[in-house]
């Protein structure tokens, strides 16, 4: 039998007979490792312990301590165990697919009757029975004809269709969890008892079209979450509870910020309170950009198909664009335009207008650009995922030699803004060259090094994501972590030599010849709409005072105090504070509760005692009791808090 050589993470190698399994490799190292082993990686590919290894390579044996691999297996096995439980309870249910996703999995089922929330408890109980049985998990590779015949006999048409979609020559791997069988690439655990029975929960049910196609059958999708231990599950469920409390859609109603309706899907109706947040944030960003050397521009909403063809968007992005047909002067042929889904091609048009010199570079061009992109209705989510949005978009036209300095400058700019907005926990991802790309390896080496050097010069570490860059250049992504531990990718910086080439952008260099600029696409917030949603959820609606849409409510305790209430409101407004009066004939406790639910940061209560002393009784959101202060003291304190960070 031929021999293969396997190299371990410590650099040592051992020879084995070809066809050895990872389980046997683990046993050869130590029986204790074999007992703890759950899977292996061979040349970076995650594999099952039972798969034969036929070629030399680098191997690593995984245990439950290896979080990434352990969670993948746990969640994948839970998907199978859940599907088995469903079919044991309801044998007529047909199964489809059950992929791993963030924090858990889902599985789609075809069942005549709808699942109910009460069914989830019954399924969980059956799953625990299967886990406690500690039944073995085994795998075989079948030929296509045998697999099709098996599923046709079992009346599982979705599995037959999946087999038809698998490329010829690719293994069809079958897995058994006990007596229950499924088509799956694997890998899986070695027995059902390796699943942590106290570390999973089925969370909800939703509808889903087969393979995401609205013309195909509507299936029922059951979602679950799973972790390595019950403490991690408990922490995640607590996070979900917090997320529900912080849901920007719920808070948007309570704070009267915005609404959405079916007559304008994916578009936002901003109410006065919400628009206060929007314009305050935009004014802040405008000042910051001007101070950092940006020029602000504005470009058309409707742009001819011709430009989108030249930029490449018509070929590669058309399905996400809203097409606008115009009957120009009642001509027989309509002119085809599109609402812009992004601003970059229009910015190149401004760059191209007039001769540019190397002395003009770097040119930092910013726009609060309103864009429209088609998103499927099922993907829309409050103001976080919409069809109409405005980006804090900018493009830096520069030379290749300026990339590093401009990237460092941008990282420092972004860091200051995130700090002002209350985000100190964020990290940088560097996405590098994909397999299919343009440009020489030498050019990619220089540009990737420039981005990495810029991060280090700005004082930030970064994580490399190999192969995740665009075909024309690498990029940086800036990922925020909010108050309850969720990640949000907001800021970006993308190196692009491609669009200036396609749209014929040029500048005159020191040598007197024409050269192509490099274009750096960059954003800090991303879209205002989504970022405001993130701000609302991060703060649970208790926005920083300078961003709060309603900063102060001055409430009367008795009607005889109404005149002084209006005097206080006028004085606060004159100091630049968003203040309003509440002189309704309601008890003060009712008013305080109502405005607290609406997340008003400061409530000033005024009765006759305050009128006589020309003072106010101030209650702060989430603080017990109140303080009596002079009107001048309150104005000075709140005017300072109402000042944006860049103006202090």
mmCIF file of C-alpha atoms in Angstrom, residues 273-577:
data_model
loop_
_atom_site.group_PDB
_atom_site.id
_atom_site.type_symbol
_atom_site.label_atom_id
_atom_site.label_comp_id
_atom_site.label_asym_id
_atom_site.label_seq_id
_atom_site.Cartn_x
_atom_site.Cartn_y
_atom_site.Cartn_z
ATOM 1 C CA UNK A 273 -38.288 64.038 15.167
ATOM 2 C CA UNK A 274 -36.473 61.592 12.911
ATOM 3 C CA UNK A 275 -35.501 64.308 10.463
ATOM 4 C CA UNK A 276 -33.945 66.234 13.373
ATOM 5 C CA UNK A 277 -31.562 63.289 13.893
ATOM 6 C CA UNK A 278 -30.871 63.006 10.173
ATOM 7 C CA UNK A 279 -30.067 66.681 9.561
ATOM 8 C CA UNK A 280 -28.055 67.043 12.774
ATOM 9 C CA UNK A 281 -25.913 64.058 11.782
ATOM 10 C CA UNK A 282 -25.558 65.317 8.212
ATOM 11 C CA UNK A 283 -24.556 68.809 9.350
ATOM 12 C CA UNK A 284 -21.939 67.248 11.626
ATOM 13 C CA UNK A 285 -20.543 65.109 8.799
ATOM 14 C CA UNK A 286 -20.496 68.099 6.429
ATOM 15 C CA UNK A 287 -18.410 70.133 8.888
ATOM 16 C CA UNK A 288 -16.035 67.230 9.521
ATOM 17 C CA UNK A 289 -15.495 66.631 5.811
ATOM 18 C CA UNK A 290 -14.838 70.280 5.052
ATOM 19 C CA UNK A 291 -12.327 70.419 7.877
ATOM 20 C CA UNK A 292 -10.581 67.347 6.428
ATOM 21 C CA UNK A 293 -10.116 68.825 2.982
ATOM 22 C CA UNK A 294 -13.132 67.499 1.062
ATOM 23 C CA UNK A 295 -15.031 69.444 -1.566
ATOM 24 C CA UNK A 296 -18.760 68.730 -1.635
ATOM 25 C CA UNK A 297 -20.605 68.082 -4.897
ATOM 26 C CA UNK A 298 -24.063 66.986 -5.980
ATOM 27 C CA UNK A 299 -24.868 64.781 -8.970
ATOM 28 C CA UNK A 300 -28.068 63.833 -10.870
ATOM 29 C CA UNK A 301 -30.532 61.187 -9.688
ATOM 30 C CA UNK A 302 -31.440 59.995 -13.187
ATOM 31 C CA UNK A 303 -28.542 59.130 -15.486
ATOM 32 C CA UNK A 304 -28.485 57.751 -19.016
ATOM 33 C CA UNK A 305 -27.981 54.061 -19.672
ATOM 34 C CA UNK A 306 -24.900 55.041 -21.703
ATOM 35 C CA UNK A 307 -22.899 56.025 -18.610
ATOM 36 C CA UNK A 308 -23.899 52.854 -16.763
ATOM 37 C CA UNK A 309 -22.758 50.798 -19.759
ATOM 38 C CA UNK A 310 -19.420 52.588 -19.827
ATOM 39 C CA UNK A 311 -18.926 52.098 -16.086
ATOM 40 C CA UNK A 312 -19.813 48.391 -16.270
ATOM 41 C CA UNK A 313 -22.811 48.669 -13.955
ATOM 42 C CA UNK A 314 -25.344 47.962 -16.725
ATOM 43 C CA UNK A 315 -23.794 44.562 -17.358
ATOM 44 C CA UNK A 316 -22.989 43.612 -13.769
ATOM 45 C CA UNK A 317 -25.523 45.457 -11.603
ATOM 46 C CA UNK A 318 -28.617 46.007 -13.758
ATOM 47 C CA UNK A 319 -30.835 43.665 -11.734
ATOM 48 C CA UNK A 320 -30.412 45.996 -8.742
ATOM 49 C CA UNK A 321 -31.178 49.185 -10.695
ATOM 50 C CA UNK A 322 -34.472 51.015 -11.172
ATOM 51 C CA UNK A 323 -34.889 51.642 -14.911
ATOM 52 C CA UNK A 324 -36.521 54.880 -16.050
ATOM 53 C CA UNK A 325 -37.910 55.100 -19.588
ATOM 54 C CA UNK A 326 -38.552 58.585 -20.943
ATOM 55 C CA UNK A 327 -40.494 59.411 -24.103
ATOM 56 C CA UNK A 328 -38.250 62.262 -25.230
ATOM 57 C CA UNK A 329 -40.291 64.725 -27.337
ATOM 58 C CA UNK A 330 -42.748 61.903 -28.091
ATOM 59 C CA UNK A 331 -40.144 60.033 -30.108
ATOM 60 C CA UNK A 332 -40.961 56.519 -31.214
ATOM 61 C CA UNK A 333 -38.021 55.087 -29.281
ATOM 62 C CA UNK A 334 -37.898 55.725 -25.570
ATOM 63 C CA UNK A 335 -34.699 56.900 -23.904
ATOM 64 C CA UNK A 336 -33.561 54.466 -21.213
ATOM 65 C CA UNK A 337 -32.117 55.883 -18.011
ATOM 66 C CA UNK A 338 -31.627 54.552 -14.499
ATOM 67 C CA UNK A 339 -31.868 55.944 -11.000
ATOM 68 C CA UNK A 340 -28.319 55.946 -9.735
ATOM 69 C CA UNK A 341 -27.522 53.041 -7.410
ATOM 70 C CA UNK A 342 -24.169 54.628 -6.531
ATOM 71 C CA UNK A 343 -22.358 57.923 -7.019
ATOM 72 C CA UNK A 344 -18.918 56.958 -8.300
ATOM 73 C CA UNK A 345 -19.463 57.197 -12.097
ATOM 74 C CA UNK A 346 -20.956 60.666 -11.657
ATOM 75 C CA UNK A 347 -17.980 61.792 -9.578
ATOM 76 C CA UNK A 348 -15.649 60.751 -12.377
ATOM 77 C CA UNK A 349 -17.670 63.005 -14.706
ATOM 78 C CA UNK A 350 -16.919 65.967 -12.445
ATOM 79 C CA UNK A 351 -13.243 64.993 -12.293
ATOM 80 C CA UNK A 352 -13.172 64.790 -16.107
ATOM 81 C CA UNK A 353 -14.679 68.254 -16.485
ATOM 82 C CA UNK A 354 -11.646 70.418 -17.117
ATOM 83 C CA UNK A 355 -7.975 69.498 -17.250
ATOM 84 C CA UNK A 356 -6.510 68.115 -14.022
ATOM 85 C CA UNK A 357 -2.869 68.304 -12.977
ATOM 86 C CA UNK A 358 -0.833 66.301 -10.497
ATOM 87 C CA UNK A 359 -0.960 69.467 -8.390
ATOM 88 C CA UNK A 360 -4.734 68.897 -7.976
ATOM 89 C CA UNK A 361 -4.157 65.499 -6.392
ATOM 90 C CA UNK A 362 -5.228 64.187 -4.041
ATOM 91 C CA UNK A 363 -8.721 65.501 -4.828
ATOM 92 C CA UNK A 364 -11.234 64.503 -2.138
ATOM 93 C CA UNK A 365 -14.758 64.724 -3.553
ATOM 94 C CA UNK A 366 -17.740 64.133 -1.226
ATOM 95 C CA UNK A 367 -21.480 63.886 -1.774
ATOM 96 C CA UNK A 368 -24.460 63.099 0.392
ATOM 97 C CA UNK A 369 -25.644 61.096 -2.561
ATOM 98 C CA UNK A 370 -29.201 59.814 -2.713
ATOM 99 C CA UNK A 371 -29.205 56.345 -4.289
ATOM 100 C CA UNK A 372 -31.823 53.756 -5.175
ATOM 101 C CA UNK A 373 -31.237 50.027 -5.350
ATOM 102 C CA UNK A 374 -33.731 47.246 -5.828
ATOM 103 C CA UNK A 375 -33.863 44.933 -2.830
ATOM 104 C CA UNK A 376 -36.293 41.983 -2.733
ATOM 105 C CA UNK A 377 -39.257 42.750 -0.507
ATOM 106 C CA UNK A 378 -38.331 39.895 1.806
ATOM 107 C CA UNK A 379 -34.913 41.452 2.438
ATOM 108 C CA UNK A 380 -36.249 44.856 3.515
ATOM 109 C CA UNK A 381 -35.839 45.574 7.226
ATOM 110 C CA UNK A 382 -37.013 48.858 8.726
ATOM 111 C CA UNK A 383 -34.547 51.617 7.903
ATOM 112 C CA UNK A 384 -31.625 49.167 8.030
ATOM 113 C CA UNK A 385 -32.293 47.612 4.602
ATOM 114 C CA UNK A 386 -34.113 49.921 2.213
ATOM 115 C CA UNK A 387 -34.380 50.752 -1.475
ATOM 116 C CA UNK A 388 -33.825 54.491 -1.188
ATOM 117 C CA UNK A 389 -30.943 55.804 0.902
ATOM 118 C CA UNK A 390 -28.290 58.497 1.168
ATOM 119 C CA UNK A 391 -24.610 57.696 1.528
ATOM 120 C CA UNK A 392 -21.889 59.783 3.139
ATOM 121 C CA UNK A 393 -20.041 58.969 -0.039
ATOM 122 C CA UNK A 394 -16.665 60.305 -1.150
ATOM 123 C CA UNK A 395 -14.012 59.499 -3.714
ATOM 124 C CA UNK A 396 -10.385 60.398 -3.436
ATOM 125 C CA UNK A 397 -8.564 60.790 -6.749
ATOM 126 C CA UNK A 398 -4.861 60.262 -6.164
ATOM 127 C CA UNK A 399 -1.676 58.669 -7.457
ATOM 128 C CA UNK A 400 -0.562 55.194 -6.420
ATOM 129 C CA UNK A 401 2.184 56.797 -4.327
ATOM 130 C CA UNK A 402 -0.475 58.707 -2.356
ATOM 131 C CA UNK A 403 -2.597 55.684 -1.424
ATOM 132 C CA UNK A 404 -0.837 54.987 1.868
ATOM 133 C CA UNK A 405 -0.920 58.579 3.127
ATOM 134 C CA UNK A 406 -4.561 59.054 2.090
ATOM 135 C CA UNK A 407 -5.584 55.773 3.708
ATOM 136 C CA UNK A 408 -3.898 56.706 6.979
ATOM 137 C CA UNK A 409 -5.591 60.103 6.884
ATOM 138 C CA UNK A 410 -8.962 58.468 6.271
ATOM 139 C CA UNK A 411 -8.564 55.966 9.116
ATOM 140 C CA UNK A 412 -7.798 58.816 11.522
ATOM 141 C CA UNK A 413 -10.794 60.758 10.168
ATOM 142 C CA UNK A 414 -13.086 57.749 10.613
ATOM 143 C CA UNK A 415 -11.747 57.001 14.104
ATOM 144 C CA UNK A 416 -12.565 60.532 15.279
ATOM 145 C CA UNK A 417 -16.128 60.309 13.974
ATOM 146 C CA UNK A 418 -16.778 56.894 15.495
ATOM 147 C CA UNK A 419 -15.475 58.149 18.857
ATOM 148 C CA UNK A 420 -17.764 61.197 18.692
ATOM 149 C CA UNK A 421 -20.720 58.893 17.986
ATOM 150 C CA UNK A 422 -19.941 56.583 20.904
ATOM 151 C CA UNK A 423 -18.245 53.676 19.106
ATOM 152 C CA UNK A 424 -14.832 52.750 20.469
ATOM 153 C CA UNK A 425 -14.994 49.028 19.695
ATOM 154 C CA UNK A 426 -14.278 48.551 16.002
ATOM 155 C CA UNK A 427 -11.852 46.583 13.895
ATOM 156 C CA UNK A 428 -10.407 46.580 10.400
ATOM 157 C CA UNK A 429 -10.626 43.826 7.772
ATOM 158 C CA UNK A 430 -8.196 43.885 4.840
ATOM 159 C CA UNK A 431 -9.599 42.006 1.840
ATOM 160 C CA UNK A 432 -6.857 40.969 -0.571
ATOM 161 C CA UNK A 433 -6.572 39.816 -4.188
ATOM 162 C CA UNK A 434 -9.071 37.279 -5.533
ATOM 163 C CA UNK A 435 -8.125 34.555 -7.988
ATOM 164 C CA UNK A 436 -9.775 36.384 -10.896
ATOM 165 C CA UNK A 437 -8.319 39.867 -11.034
ATOM 166 C CA UNK A 438 -6.798 42.508 -13.232
ATOM 167 C CA UNK A 439 -3.384 44.082 -12.763
ATOM 168 C CA UNK A 440 0.040 42.635 -12.111
ATOM 169 C CA UNK A 441 1.072 40.820 -8.945
ATOM 170 C CA UNK A 442 3.637 43.558 -8.363
ATOM 171 C CA UNK A 443 0.897 46.204 -8.391
ATOM 172 C CA UNK A 444 -1.263 44.186 -5.993
ATOM 173 C CA UNK A 445 1.751 43.706 -3.710
ATOM 174 C CA UNK A 446 2.331 47.471 -3.556
ATOM 175 C CA UNK A 447 -1.294 48.428 -2.970
ATOM 176 C CA UNK A 448 -1.999 45.731 -0.368
ATOM 177 C CA UNK A 449 1.182 46.737 1.456
ATOM 178 C CA UNK A 450 0.126 50.390 1.306
ATOM 179 C CA UNK A 451 -3.214 49.625 3.005
ATOM 180 C CA UNK A 452 -1.562 47.468 5.667
ATOM 181 C CA UNK A 453 1.137 50.063 6.338
ATOM 182 C CA UNK A 454 -1.507 52.791 6.618
ATOM 183 C CA UNK A 455 -3.401 50.826 9.261
ATOM 184 C CA UNK A 456 -0.243 50.326 11.296
ATOM 185 C CA UNK A 457 0.831 53.953 10.897
ATOM 186 C CA UNK A 458 -2.589 55.027 12.187
ATOM 187 C CA UNK A 459 -2.118 52.714 15.169
ATOM 188 C CA UNK A 460 -4.609 49.971 14.279
ATOM 189 C CA UNK A 461 -4.280 46.238 13.788
ATOM 190 C CA UNK A 462 -6.111 44.500 10.966
ATOM 191 C CA UNK A 463 -7.210 41.019 9.959
ATOM 192 C CA UNK A 464 -6.482 39.757 6.442
ATOM 193 C CA UNK A 465 -9.312 38.130 4.489
ATOM 194 C CA UNK A 466 -7.536 36.421 1.591
ATOM 195 C CA UNK A 467 -9.252 36.558 -1.784
ATOM 196 C CA UNK A 468 -12.113 38.810 -0.622
ATOM 197 C CA UNK A 469 -11.044 41.927 -2.525
ATOM 198 C CA UNK A 470 -12.708 43.158 -5.726
ATOM 199 C CA UNK A 471 -11.282 42.016 -9.060
ATOM 200 C CA UNK A 472 -9.670 45.430 -9.489
ATOM 201 C CA UNK A 473 -8.280 46.174 -6.034
ATOM 202 C CA UNK A 474 -8.085 45.428 -2.294
ATOM 203 C CA UNK A 475 -10.274 47.091 0.304
ATOM 204 C CA UNK A 476 -10.565 47.894 3.982
ATOM 205 C CA UNK A 477 -13.794 47.301 5.887
ATOM 206 C CA UNK A 478 -14.446 48.891 9.265
ATOM 207 C CA UNK A 479 -16.643 46.801 11.578
ATOM 208 C CA UNK A 480 -18.349 48.376 14.591
ATOM 209 C CA UNK A 481 -19.340 46.430 17.693
ATOM 210 C CA UNK A 482 -22.412 47.830 19.424
ATOM 211 C CA UNK A 483 -23.463 47.904 23.076
ATOM 212 C CA UNK A 484 -24.804 44.333 23.038
ATOM 213 C CA UNK A 485 -21.958 42.790 21.049
ATOM 214 C CA UNK A 486 -23.389 42.804 17.524
ATOM 215 C CA UNK A 487 -21.118 43.616 14.583
ATOM 216 C CA UNK A 488 -22.013 46.171 11.910
ATOM 217 C CA UNK A 489 -19.905 46.731 8.807
ATOM 218 C CA UNK A 490 -20.204 50.443 8.022
ATOM 219 C CA UNK A 491 -17.037 52.162 6.862
ATOM 220 C CA UNK A 492 -15.141 51.104 3.745
ATOM 221 C CA UNK A 493 -12.141 52.123 1.679
ATOM 222 C CA UNK A 494 -11.800 50.489 -1.751
ATOM 223 C CA UNK A 495 -8.837 50.952 -4.060
ATOM 224 C CA UNK A 496 -10.043 51.226 -7.676
ATOM 225 C CA UNK A 497 -7.860 51.769 -10.744
ATOM 226 C CA UNK A 498 -10.584 50.222 -12.938
ATOM 227 C CA UNK A 499 -13.325 52.886 -13.064
ATOM 228 C CA UNK A 500 -10.948 55.746 -13.976
ATOM 229 C CA UNK A 501 -9.719 53.519 -16.816
ATOM 230 C CA UNK A 502 -13.238 52.688 -18.045
ATOM 231 C CA UNK A 503 -14.389 56.312 -17.874
ATOM 232 C CA UNK A 504 -11.166 57.754 -19.298
ATOM 233 C CA UNK A 505 -10.139 59.844 -16.287
ATOM 234 C CA UNK A 506 -6.733 61.507 -16.692
ATOM 235 C CA UNK A 507 -4.431 64.036 -15.110
ATOM 236 C CA UNK A 508 -1.230 65.644 -16.364
ATOM 237 C CA UNK A 509 1.770 64.433 -14.415
ATOM 238 C CA UNK A 510 5.029 66.173 -13.565
ATOM 239 C CA UNK A 511 6.478 64.676 -16.741
ATOM 240 C CA UNK A 512 3.909 66.503 -18.864
ATOM 241 C CA UNK A 513 2.237 63.243 -19.912
ATOM 242 C CA UNK A 514 -1.289 62.073 -19.130
ATOM 243 C CA UNK A 515 -1.806 59.443 -16.420
ATOM 244 C CA UNK A 516 -4.714 57.574 -14.869
ATOM 245 C CA UNK A 517 -5.572 58.473 -11.287
ATOM 246 C CA UNK A 518 -6.345 55.859 -8.650
ATOM 247 C CA UNK A 519 -9.829 56.193 -7.194
ATOM 248 C CA UNK A 520 -10.410 55.489 -3.494
ATOM 249 C CA UNK A 521 -14.083 54.838 -2.755
ATOM 250 C CA UNK A 522 -14.699 55.596 0.883
ATOM 251 C CA UNK A 523 -17.558 55.897 3.379
ATOM 252 C CA UNK A 524 -17.658 56.305 7.144
ATOM 253 C CA UNK A 525 -21.325 55.853 8.032
ATOM 254 C CA UNK A 526 -22.350 53.980 4.887
ATOM 255 C CA UNK A 527 -25.981 54.991 4.479
ATOM 256 C CA UNK A 528 -27.462 57.576 6.821
ATOM 257 C CA UNK A 529 -30.619 55.500 7.132
ATOM 258 C CA UNK A 530 -28.868 52.329 8.244
ATOM 259 C CA UNK A 531 -26.443 54.159 10.508
ATOM 260 C CA UNK A 532 -29.259 56.004 12.263
ATOM 261 C CA UNK A 533 -30.896 52.619 12.848
ATOM 262 C CA UNK A 534 -27.622 51.378 14.340
ATOM 263 C CA UNK A 535 -27.365 54.482 16.544
ATOM 264 C CA UNK A 536 -30.921 54.001 17.798
ATOM 265 C CA UNK A 537 -30.332 50.342 18.658
ATOM 266 C CA UNK A 538 -26.871 50.915 20.137
ATOM 267 C CA UNK A 539 -28.229 53.576 22.494
ATOM 268 C CA UNK A 540 -31.631 51.921 23.038
ATOM 269 C CA UNK A 541 -33.104 55.189 21.826
ATOM 270 C CA UNK A 542 -31.223 57.223 24.447
ATOM 271 C CA UNK A 543 -29.197 59.163 21.917
ATOM 272 C CA UNK A 544 -26.448 61.582 22.961
ATOM 273 C CA UNK A 545 -28.031 64.893 23.936
ATOM 274 C CA UNK A 546 -26.698 66.718 20.861
ATOM 275 C CA UNK A 547 -28.310 64.119 18.558
ATOM 276 C CA UNK A 548 -31.549 63.603 20.482
ATOM 277 C CA UNK A 549 -34.495 64.689 18.322
ATOM 278 C CA UNK A 550 -36.413 66.159 21.281
ATOM 279 C CA UNK A 551 -33.862 67.423 23.767
ATOM 280 C CA UNK A 552 -36.028 69.102 26.388
ATOM 281 C CA UNK A 553 -39.711 69.129 27.291
ATOM 282 C CA UNK A 554 -40.823 71.864 29.676
ATOM 283 C CA UNK A 555 -43.948 70.573 31.442
ATOM 284 C CA UNK A 556 -46.340 72.549 33.598
ATOM 285 C CA UNK A 557 -47.516 71.178 36.923
ATOM 286 C CA UNK A 558 -50.379 73.706 37.176
ATOM 287 C CA UNK A 559 -51.932 75.862 34.465
ATOM 288 C CA UNK A 560 -50.934 79.064 36.300
ATOM 289 C CA UNK A 561 -47.327 78.213 35.369
ATOM 290 C CA UNK A 562 -48.006 78.123 31.603
ATOM 291 C CA UNK A 563 -46.648 81.605 30.878
ATOM 292 C CA UNK A 564 -43.341 80.809 32.564
ATOM 293 C CA UNK A 565 -43.197 77.443 30.734
ATOM 294 C CA UNK A 566 -43.328 79.264 27.390
ATOM 295 C CA UNK A 567 -40.727 81.774 28.586
ATOM 296 C CA UNK A 568 -38.363 78.922 29.511
ATOM 297 C CA UNK A 569 -38.931 77.221 26.153
ATOM 298 C CA UNK A 570 -38.112 80.440 24.289
ATOM 299 C CA UNK A 571 -34.936 80.947 26.302
ATOM 300 C CA UNK A 572 -33.805 77.374 25.642
ATOM 301 C CA UNK A 573 -34.530 77.652 21.916
ATOM 302 C CA UNK A 574 -32.594 80.923 21.748
ATOM 303 C CA UNK A 575 -29.608 79.009 23.174
ATOM 304 C CA UNK A 576 -29.839 76.450 20.345
ATOM 305 C CA UNK A 577 -31.637 73.746 22.320
#
